[in-house]
GROMACS .gro file of C-alpha atoms in nm:
model
  128
    1MET     CA    1   0.000   0.000   0.000
    2GLU     CA    2   0.127   0.337  -0.096
    3GLY     CA    3   0.045   0.690  -0.005
    4ILE     CA    4  -0.213   0.801   0.244
    5VAL     CA    5  -0.380   0.459   0.276
    6GLY     CA    6  -0.049   0.295   0.366
    7PHE     CA    7   0.027   0.574   0.613
    8VAL     CA    8  -0.309   0.546   0.789
    9THR     CA    9  -0.288   0.164   0.789
   10ALA     CA   10   0.059   0.175   0.948
   11LEU     CA   11  -0.072   0.414   1.214
   12TRP     CA   12  -0.385   0.210   1.287
   13THR     CA   13  -0.200  -0.122   1.312
   14GLY     CA   14   0.083   0.021   1.522
   15LYS     CA   15   0.356  -0.045   1.267
   16ALA     CA   16   0.481   0.313   1.240
   17PRO     CA   17   0.760   0.443   1.462
   18LEU     CA   18   0.640   0.627   1.771
   19TRP     CA   19   0.796   0.956   1.662
   20VAL     CA   20   0.597   0.945   1.336
   21ALA     CA   21   0.270   0.865   1.513
   22PHE     CA   22   0.323   1.127   1.782
   23TRP     CA   23   0.502   1.415   1.610
   24VAL     CA   24   0.411   1.384   1.242
   25TYR     CA   25   0.050   1.272   1.275
   26GLY     CA   26  -0.042   1.354   1.634
   27GLN     CA   27   0.112   1.697   1.659
   28GLY     CA   28   0.162   1.795   1.295
   29ILE     CA   29  -0.116   1.674   1.068
   30TYR     CA   30  -0.380   1.667   1.343
   31ALA     CA   31  -0.293   2.023   1.446
   32LEU     CA   32  -0.307   2.145   1.084
   33ILE     CA   33  -0.649   1.984   1.035
   34MET     CA   34  -0.781   2.147   1.354
   35ALA     CA   35  -0.634   2.487   1.264
   36ALA     CA   36  -0.783   2.474   0.914
   37TYR     CA   37  -1.123   2.375   1.052
   38PHE     CA   38  -1.135   2.646   1.317
   39THR     CA   39  -1.015   2.908   1.069
   40MET     CA   40  -1.290   2.812   0.822
   41TYR     CA   41  -1.545   2.807   1.104
   42LYS     CA   42  -1.443   3.154   1.228
   43PHE     CA   43  -1.449   3.311   0.883
   44GLY     CA   44  -1.774   3.134   0.805
   45PHE     CA   45  -1.938   3.297   1.105
   46GLU     CA   46  -1.803   3.639   1.010
   47ILE     CA   47  -1.914   3.609   0.649
   48LEU     CA   48  -2.256   3.463   0.728
   49ALA     CA   49  -2.344   3.694   1.021
   50PRO     CA   50  -2.536   3.942   0.802
   51VAL     CA   51  -2.722   3.654   0.634
   52GLN     CA   52  -2.818   3.513   0.975
   53ALA     CA   53  -2.955   3.851   1.080
   54LYS     CA   54  -3.169   3.871   0.765
   55LEU     CA   55  -3.296   3.514   0.807
   56ALA     CA   56  -3.391   3.566   1.173
   57GLY     CA   57  -3.729   3.705   1.069
   58ALA     CA   58  -3.795   3.444   0.798
   59ASP     CA   59  -4.012   3.160   0.916
   60VAL     CA   60  -3.963   2.867   0.680
   61LEU     CA   61  -3.627   2.958   0.530
   62GLY     CA   62  -3.486   3.035   0.874
   63LYS     CA   63  -3.586   2.688   0.998
   64VAL     CA   64  -3.431   2.524   0.691
   65VAL     CA   65  -3.103   2.707   0.749
   66GLN     CA   66  -3.106   2.610   1.118
   67GLY     CA   67  -3.166   2.247   1.024
   68GLY     CA   68  -2.881   2.258   0.775
   69ALA     CA   69  -2.653   2.407   1.039
   70ALA     CA   70  -2.745   2.128   1.279
   71VAL     CA   71  -2.656   1.867   1.016
   72VAL     CA   72  -2.320   2.036   0.953
   73ASN     CA   73  -2.248   2.039   1.328
   74VAL     CA   74  -2.321   1.666   1.356
   75VAL     CA   75  -2.096   1.588   1.058
   76ASP     CA   76  -1.822   1.803   1.212
   77ALA     CA   77  -1.851   1.624   1.546
   78VAL     CA   78  -1.831   1.281   1.380
   79ALA     CA   79  -1.527   1.387   1.175
   80PHE     CA   80  -1.352   1.522   1.486
   81GLY     CA   81  -1.434   1.202   1.669
   82LEU     CA   82  -1.286   0.988   1.392
   83PHE     CA   83  -0.969   1.197   1.366
   84THR     CA   84  -0.926   1.189   1.743
   85LEU     CA   85  -0.988   0.813   1.756
   86LEU     CA   86  -0.720   0.756   1.493
   87TRP     CA   87  -0.489   0.988   1.685
   88PHE     CA   88  -0.538   0.798   2.012
   89VAL     CA   89  -0.513   0.452   1.854
   90ALA     CA   90  -0.206   0.544   1.651
   91ILE     CA   91  -0.012   0.681   1.947
   92TRP     CA   92  -0.120   0.398   2.178
   93ARG     CA   93  -0.037   0.116   1.936
   94CYS     CA   94   0.285   0.273   1.810
   95ALA     CA   95   0.408   0.356   2.161
   96PRO     CA   96   0.628   0.041   2.192
   97ASN     CA   97   0.803   0.122   1.863
   98THR     CA   98   1.085   0.313   2.026
   99ASP     CA   99   1.417   0.235   2.194
  100TYR     CA  100   1.319   0.429   2.506
  101VAL     CA  101   1.082   0.253   2.744
  102MET     CA  102   0.994   0.580   2.917
  103ALA     CA  103   0.879   0.723   2.584
  104THR     CA  104   0.627   0.438   2.562
  105TYR     CA  105   0.486   0.525   2.903
  106ALA     CA  106   0.495   0.899   2.831
  107ALA     CA  107   0.308   0.857   2.502
  108ARG     CA  108   0.040   0.640   2.658
  109GLY     CA  109   0.013   0.873   2.955
  110PHE     CA  110  -0.033   1.161   2.712
  111VAL     CA  111  -0.320   0.974   2.541
  112VAL     CA  112  -0.487   0.905   2.876
  113LEU     CA  113  -0.443   1.265   2.992
  114VAL     CA  114  -0.576   1.420   2.670
  115GLY     CA  115  -0.865   1.171   2.667
  116ALA     CA  116  -0.956   1.268   3.023
  117VAL     CA  117  -0.942   1.639   2.937
  118LEU     CA  118  -1.164   1.586   2.632
  119LEU     CA  119  -1.414   1.381   2.832
  120CYS     CA  120  -1.425   1.644   3.108
  121GLY     CA  121  -1.473   1.917   2.849
  122ALA     CA  122  -1.754   1.723   2.683
  123TRP     CA  123  -1.919   1.662   3.021
  124ILE     CA  124  -1.899   2.032   3.108
  125TRP     CA  125  -2.037   2.124   2.764
  126VAL     CA  126  -2.333   1.886   2.801
  127LYS     CA  127  -2.409   1.995   3.157
  128GLY     CA  128  -2.347   2.365   3.089
   0.00000   0.00000   0.00000
């Protein structure tokens, strides 16, 4: 397998070196994907703010736009969940692929810590 499919397969099966899973995918590609998403989201809100104000008084069209926005939010949440799952699985499974035993424990501890932070944030968001 070549290209992106081979890269993702190596990450998922734990056959990539730990430094690739952690630094290249976990900190590099994942961070770029998040930055691109949040940048698009921010500019989307700024561009569409006048449209939202005009649609606030529209009955049917306003409801259609709100429904479409809800669908987009669900798709975004699923995509983030899948990227994060791949991130966690890749780092966890690739953690033994290093010469330093402490790096294995540090990488897995990082996954547990970030997972706990994300779960706490989700819990606060749901309860808030």
